[in-house]
Amino acid sequence: MAGVSEEAIRAYWKEHREQLRQCETQRSTLTNLLLVITAALSALIVQQKFALNVMPLCFFVTLVGVYGAVAVSKYFERASYHLSQARALTKELVERGVLGSDEKLASARAEHYRSFPRLHRIRLHRLWVVLHLAIALYGLSLLAVCLVVA
C-alpha cells in the first residue's frame, strides 16, 4: 500500500467497520424476526390443540431454526472478514506512524481478560447458533407432541 494515502486507508478502514456493524445488525434483526415467527406459530399450534393439521407448521418452525443457524453463521463469516480487513488496515496505519502503538490497548485487553477469565472464552457467534438450533429442536418437539396427541 505504498502509493495509497493515509486518508484513503482510513476511509477504507471505516467502510469495513461499518460493514461489520451492518452484519451484526442484520444478524440481530433476523434473529428477532425468527423468534417472533416461532412464537406466533407456537401460539397457533397450541390453539389448534396440537392437531395433525398443524404438523407442517411444526416442521416449518424446525426449518426456521436451521435456516437461522446457517444465516447467523454466514453473518459471522462476513463480520470476521470485515474485522480482519480493518485490523490489517489498522496495522498499516500503525506502521506508517499515523496511529500510536497499541500498548495501551493491549494492557486494557489483558485487564479485561483477567476480569472475565471464563466469559471471554465463550464465542458469541456460537451462542447465536445454539439459539437457532434450539428453535429447530423446539420445532421437532412440537412435531413429536402433535404425533403423540393424535
PDB file of C-alpha atoms in Angstrom:
ATOM      1  CA  MET A   1       0.000   0.000   0.000  1.00  0.00           C
ATOM      2  CA  ALA A   2       2.933   2.261  -0.649  1.00  0.00           C
ATOM      3  CA  GLY A   3       1.063   4.532  -3.064  1.00  0.00           C
ATOM      4  CA  VAL A   4      -2.121   4.768  -1.037  1.00  0.00           C
ATOM      5  CA  SER A   5      -2.701   7.850   1.098  1.00  0.00           C
ATOM      6  CA  GLU A   6      -3.349   7.636   4.810  1.00  0.00           C
ATOM      7  CA  GLU A   7      -6.744   9.240   4.298  1.00  0.00           C
ATOM      8  CA  ALA A   8      -7.720   6.551   1.779  1.00  0.00           C
ATOM      9  CA  ILE A   9      -6.655   3.836   4.222  1.00  0.00           C
ATOM     10  CA  ARG A  10      -8.709   5.438   6.981  1.00  0.00           C
ATOM     11  CA  ALA A  11     -11.746   5.669   4.686  1.00  0.00           C
ATOM     12  CA  TYR A  12     -11.342   2.019   3.714  1.00  0.00           C
ATOM     13  CA  TRP A  13     -10.942   1.084   7.409  1.00  0.00           C
ATOM     14  CA  LYS A  14     -14.137   2.993   8.241  1.00  0.00           C
ATOM     15  CA  GLU A  15     -16.027   1.204   5.468  1.00  0.00           C
ATOM     16  CA  HIS A  16     -15.021  -2.208   6.815  1.00  0.00           C
ATOM     17  CA  ARG A  17     -16.042  -1.240  10.348  1.00  0.00           C
ATOM     18  CA  GLU A  18     -19.423  -0.052   9.060  1.00  0.00           C
ATOM     19  CA  GLN A  19     -19.888  -3.303   7.143  1.00  0.00           C
ATOM     20  CA  LEU A  20     -19.026  -5.217  10.337  1.00  0.00           C
ATOM     21  CA  ARG A  21     -21.709  -3.298  12.255  1.00  0.00           C
ATOM     22  CA  GLN A  22     -24.204  -3.902   9.456  1.00  0.00           C
ATOM     23  CA  CYS A  23     -23.585  -7.675   9.650  1.00  0.00           C
ATOM     24  CA  GLU A  24     -24.266  -7.604  13.384  1.00  0.00           C
ATOM     25  CA  THR A  25     -27.409  -5.507  12.906  1.00  0.00           C
ATOM     26  CA  GLN A  26     -28.700  -7.861  10.227  1.00  0.00           C
ATOM     27  CA  ARG A  27     -27.992 -10.872  12.444  1.00  0.00           C
ATOM     28  CA  SER A  28     -29.892  -9.281  15.303  1.00  0.00           C
ATOM     29  CA  THR A  29     -32.825  -8.324  13.099  1.00  0.00           C
ATOM     30  CA  LEU A  30     -33.031 -11.806  11.567  1.00  0.00           C
ATOM     31  CA  THR A  31     -32.909 -13.455  14.994  1.00  0.00           C
ATOM     32  CA  ASN A  32     -35.674 -11.216  16.317  1.00  0.00           C
ATOM     33  CA  LEU A  33     -37.828 -11.913  13.270  1.00  0.00           C
ATOM     34  CA  LEU A  34     -37.360 -15.666  13.557  1.00  0.00           C
ATOM     35  CA  LEU A  35     -38.176 -15.578  17.277  1.00  0.00           C
ATOM     36  CA  VAL A  36     -41.408 -13.682  16.548  1.00  0.00           C
ATOM     37  CA  ILE A  37     -42.324 -16.180  13.807  1.00  0.00           C
ATOM     38  CA  THR A  38     -41.599 -19.073  16.172  1.00  0.00           C
ATOM     39  CA  ALA A  39     -43.704 -17.551  18.952  1.00  0.00           C
ATOM     40  CA  ALA A  40     -46.620 -16.843  16.613  1.00  0.00           C
ATOM     41  CA  LEU A  41     -46.576 -20.327  15.128  1.00  0.00           C
ATOM     42  CA  SER A  42     -46.289 -21.842  18.600  1.00  0.00           C
ATOM     43  CA  ALA A  43     -49.391 -19.977  19.695  1.00  0.00           C
ATOM     44  CA  LEU A  44     -51.274 -21.182  16.626  1.00  0.00           C
ATOM     45  CA  ILE A  45     -50.155 -24.778  17.175  1.00  0.00           C
ATOM     46  CA  VAL A  46     -51.258 -24.704  20.822  1.00  0.00           C
ATOM     47  CA  GLN A  47     -54.542 -23.012  19.879  1.00  0.00           C
ATOM     48  CA  GLN A  48     -55.214 -25.858  17.454  1.00  0.00           C
ATOM     49  CA  LYS A  49     -54.524 -28.315  20.320  1.00  0.00           C
ATOM     50  CA  PHE A  50     -51.609 -29.995  18.525  1.00  0.00           C
ATOM     51  CA  ALA A  51     -53.860 -31.409  15.823  1.00  0.00           C
ATOM     52  CA  LEU A  52     -52.368 -33.309  12.906  1.00  0.00           C
ATOM     53  CA  ASN A  53     -53.174 -30.465  10.520  1.00  0.00           C
ATOM     54  CA  VAL A  54     -50.571 -28.226  12.261  1.00  0.00           C
ATOM     55  CA  MET A  55     -47.712 -30.668  11.703  1.00  0.00           C
ATOM     56  CA  PRO A  56     -46.481 -28.658   8.688  1.00  0.00           C
ATOM     57  CA  LEU A  57     -46.218 -25.631  10.976  1.00  0.00           C
ATOM     58  CA  CYS A  58     -44.097 -27.661  13.415  1.00  0.00           C
ATOM     59  CA  PHE A  59     -41.866 -28.685  10.538  1.00  0.00           C
ATOM     60  CA  PHE A  60     -41.672 -25.046   9.427  1.00  0.00           C
ATOM     61  CA  VAL A  61     -40.526 -23.991  12.925  1.00  0.00           C
ATOM     62  CA  THR A  62     -37.755 -26.592  12.610  1.00  0.00           C
ATOM     63  CA  LEU A  63     -36.757 -25.211   9.210  1.00  0.00           C
ATOM     64  CA  VAL A  64     -36.772 -21.664  10.615  1.00  0.00           C
ATOM     65  CA  GLY A  65     -34.328 -22.757  13.310  1.00  0.00           C
ATOM     66  CA  VAL A  66     -31.996 -24.492  10.861  1.00  0.00           C
ATOM     67  CA  TYR A  67     -32.144 -21.515   8.483  1.00  0.00           C
ATOM     68  CA  GLY A  68     -31.362 -19.156  11.353  1.00  0.00           C
ATOM     69  CA  ALA A  69     -28.330 -21.220  12.411  1.00  0.00           C
ATOM     70  CA  VAL A  70     -26.941 -21.183   8.874  1.00  0.00           C
ATOM     71  CA  ALA A  71     -27.706 -17.495   8.365  1.00  0.00           C
ATOM     72  CA  VAL A  72     -26.102 -16.317  11.610  1.00  0.00           C
ATOM     73  CA  SER A  73     -23.064 -18.451  10.773  1.00  0.00           C
ATOM     74  CA  LYS A  74     -22.808 -16.648   7.441  1.00  0.00           C
ATOM     75  CA  TYR A  75     -23.195 -13.268   9.138  1.00  0.00           C
ATOM     76  CA  PHE A  76     -20.357 -14.258  11.473  1.00  0.00           C
ATOM     77  CA  GLU A  77     -18.182 -15.195   8.490  1.00  0.00           C
ATOM     78  CA  ARG A  78     -18.814 -11.822   6.832  1.00  0.00           C
ATOM     79  CA  ALA A  79     -18.251  -9.915  10.081  1.00  0.00           C
ATOM     80  CA  SER A  80     -14.969 -11.798  10.606  1.00  0.00           C
ATOM     81  CA  TYR A  81     -13.875 -10.866   7.104  1.00  0.00           C
ATOM     82  CA  HIS A  82     -14.547  -7.175   7.666  1.00  0.00           C
ATOM     83  CA  LEU A  83     -12.867  -7.256  11.080  1.00  0.00           C
ATOM     84  CA  SER A  84      -9.748  -8.896   9.644  1.00  0.00           C
ATOM     85  CA  GLN A  85      -9.606  -6.297   6.878  1.00  0.00           C
ATOM     86  CA  ALA A  86      -9.989  -3.451   9.393  1.00  0.00           C
ATOM     87  CA  ARG A  87      -7.250  -4.956  11.575  1.00  0.00           C
ATOM     88  CA  ALA A  88      -4.913  -5.205   8.595  1.00  0.00           C
ATOM     89  CA  LEU A  89      -5.580  -1.559   7.757  1.00  0.00           C
ATOM     90  CA  THR A  90      -5.026  -0.584  11.396  1.00  0.00           C
ATOM     91  CA  LYS A  91      -1.667  -2.358  11.293  1.00  0.00           C
ATOM     92  CA  GLU A  92      -0.795  -0.438   8.135  1.00  0.00           C
ATOM     93  CA  LEU A  93      -1.644   2.866   9.826  1.00  0.00           C
ATOM     94  CA  VAL A  94       0.446   1.940  12.876  1.00  0.00           C
ATOM     95  CA  GLU A  95       3.406   1.032  10.644  1.00  0.00           C
ATOM     96  CA  ARG A  96       3.115   4.389   8.890  1.00  0.00           C
ATOM     97  CA  GLY A  97       3.149   6.155  12.252  1.00  0.00           C
ATOM     98  CA  VAL A  98      -0.346   7.608  11.828  1.00  0.00           C
ATOM     99  CA  LEU A  99      -1.537   5.734  14.909  1.00  0.00           C
ATOM    100  CA  GLY A 100       0.424   5.229  18.063  1.00  0.00           C
ATOM    101  CA  SER A 101       1.450   1.828  19.314  1.00  0.00           C
ATOM    102  CA  ASP A 102      -1.222  -0.412  20.732  1.00  0.00           C
ATOM    103  CA  GLU A 103       0.440  -0.894  24.146  1.00  0.00           C
ATOM    104  CA  LYS A 104      -2.458   0.768  25.987  1.00  0.00           C
ATOM    105  CA  LEU A 105      -4.978  -1.289  24.052  1.00  0.00           C
ATOM    106  CA  ALA A 106      -3.052  -4.481  24.786  1.00  0.00           C
ATOM    107  CA  SER A 107      -2.940  -3.730  28.504  1.00  0.00           C
ATOM    108  CA  ALA A 108      -6.663  -2.898  28.549  1.00  0.00           C
ATOM    109  CA  ARG A 109      -7.377  -6.159  26.719  1.00  0.00           C
ATOM    110  CA  ALA A 110      -5.275  -8.123  29.217  1.00  0.00           C
ATOM    111  CA  GLU A 111      -7.102  -6.464  32.120  1.00  0.00           C
ATOM    112  CA  HIS A 112     -10.439  -7.331  30.521  1.00  0.00           C
ATOM    113  CA  TYR A 113      -9.400 -10.976  30.159  1.00  0.00           C
ATOM    114  CA  ARG A 114      -8.333 -11.039  33.819  1.00  0.00           C
ATOM    115  CA  SER A 115     -11.703  -9.576  34.847  1.00  0.00           C
ATOM    116  CA  PHE A 116     -13.660 -12.153  32.820  1.00  0.00           C
ATOM    117  CA  PRO A 117     -11.488 -15.281  32.747  1.00  0.00           C
ATOM    118  CA  ARG A 118     -14.244 -17.646  31.623  1.00  0.00           C
ATOM    119  CA  LEU A 119     -16.677 -15.441  29.747  1.00  0.00           C
ATOM    120  CA  HIS A 120     -14.143 -14.034  27.314  1.00  0.00           C
ATOM    121  CA  ARG A 121     -13.548 -17.569  26.020  1.00  0.00           C
ATOM    122  CA  ILE A 122     -17.189 -18.069  25.024  1.00  0.00           C
ATOM    123  CA  ARG A 123     -17.640 -17.111  21.396  1.00  0.00           C
ATOM    124  CA  LEU A 124     -20.769 -15.024  20.894  1.00  0.00           C
ATOM    125  CA  HIS A 125     -21.489 -16.439  17.442  1.00  0.00           C
ATOM    126  CA  ARG A 126     -21.741 -19.923  18.958  1.00  0.00           C
ATOM    127  CA  LEU A 127     -24.407 -18.695  21.349  1.00  0.00           C
ATOM    128  CA  TRP A 128     -26.411 -17.350  18.410  1.00  0.00           C
ATOM    129  CA  VAL A 129     -26.060 -20.618  16.505  1.00  0.00           C
ATOM    130  CA  VAL A 130     -27.112 -22.609  19.586  1.00  0.00           C
ATOM    131  CA  LEU A 131     -30.179 -20.381  19.991  1.00  0.00           C
ATOM    132  CA  HIS A 132     -31.281 -21.135  16.441  1.00  0.00           C
ATOM    133  CA  LEU A 133     -30.561 -24.830  16.804  1.00  0.00           C
ATOM    134  CA  ALA A 134     -32.697 -24.755  19.962  1.00  0.00           C
ATOM    135  CA  ILE A 135     -35.521 -23.314  17.851  1.00  0.00           C
ATOM    136  CA  ALA A 136     -35.077 -26.229  15.440  1.00  0.00           C
ATOM    137  CA  LEU A 137     -35.222 -28.714  18.325  1.00  0.00           C
ATOM    138  CA  TYR A 138     -38.277 -26.928  19.682  1.00  0.00           C
ATOM    139  CA  GLY A 139     -39.968 -27.391  16.298  1.00  0.00           C
ATOM    140  CA  LEU A 140     -39.151 -31.091  16.400  1.00  0.00           C
ATOM    141  CA  SER A 141     -40.555 -31.355  19.928  1.00  0.00           C
ATOM    142  CA  LEU A 142     -43.780 -29.672  18.794  1.00  0.00           C
ATOM    143  CA  LEU A 143     -43.938 -32.198  15.984  1.00  0.00           C
ATOM    144  CA  ALA A 144     -43.458 -35.047  18.465  1.00  0.00           C
ATOM    145  CA  VAL A 145     -46.236 -33.682  20.687  1.00  0.00           C
ATOM    146  CA  CYS A 146     -48.549 -33.487  17.681  1.00  0.00           C
ATOM    147  CA  LEU A 147     -47.814 -37.122  16.879  1.00  0.00           C
ATOM    148  CA  VAL A 148     -48.406 -38.228  20.486  1.00  0.00           C
ATOM    149  CA  VAL A 149     -51.640 -36.244  20.865  1.00  0.00           C
ATOM    150  CA  ALA A 150     -53.017 -37.514  17.559  1.00  0.00           C
TER     151      ALA A 150
END
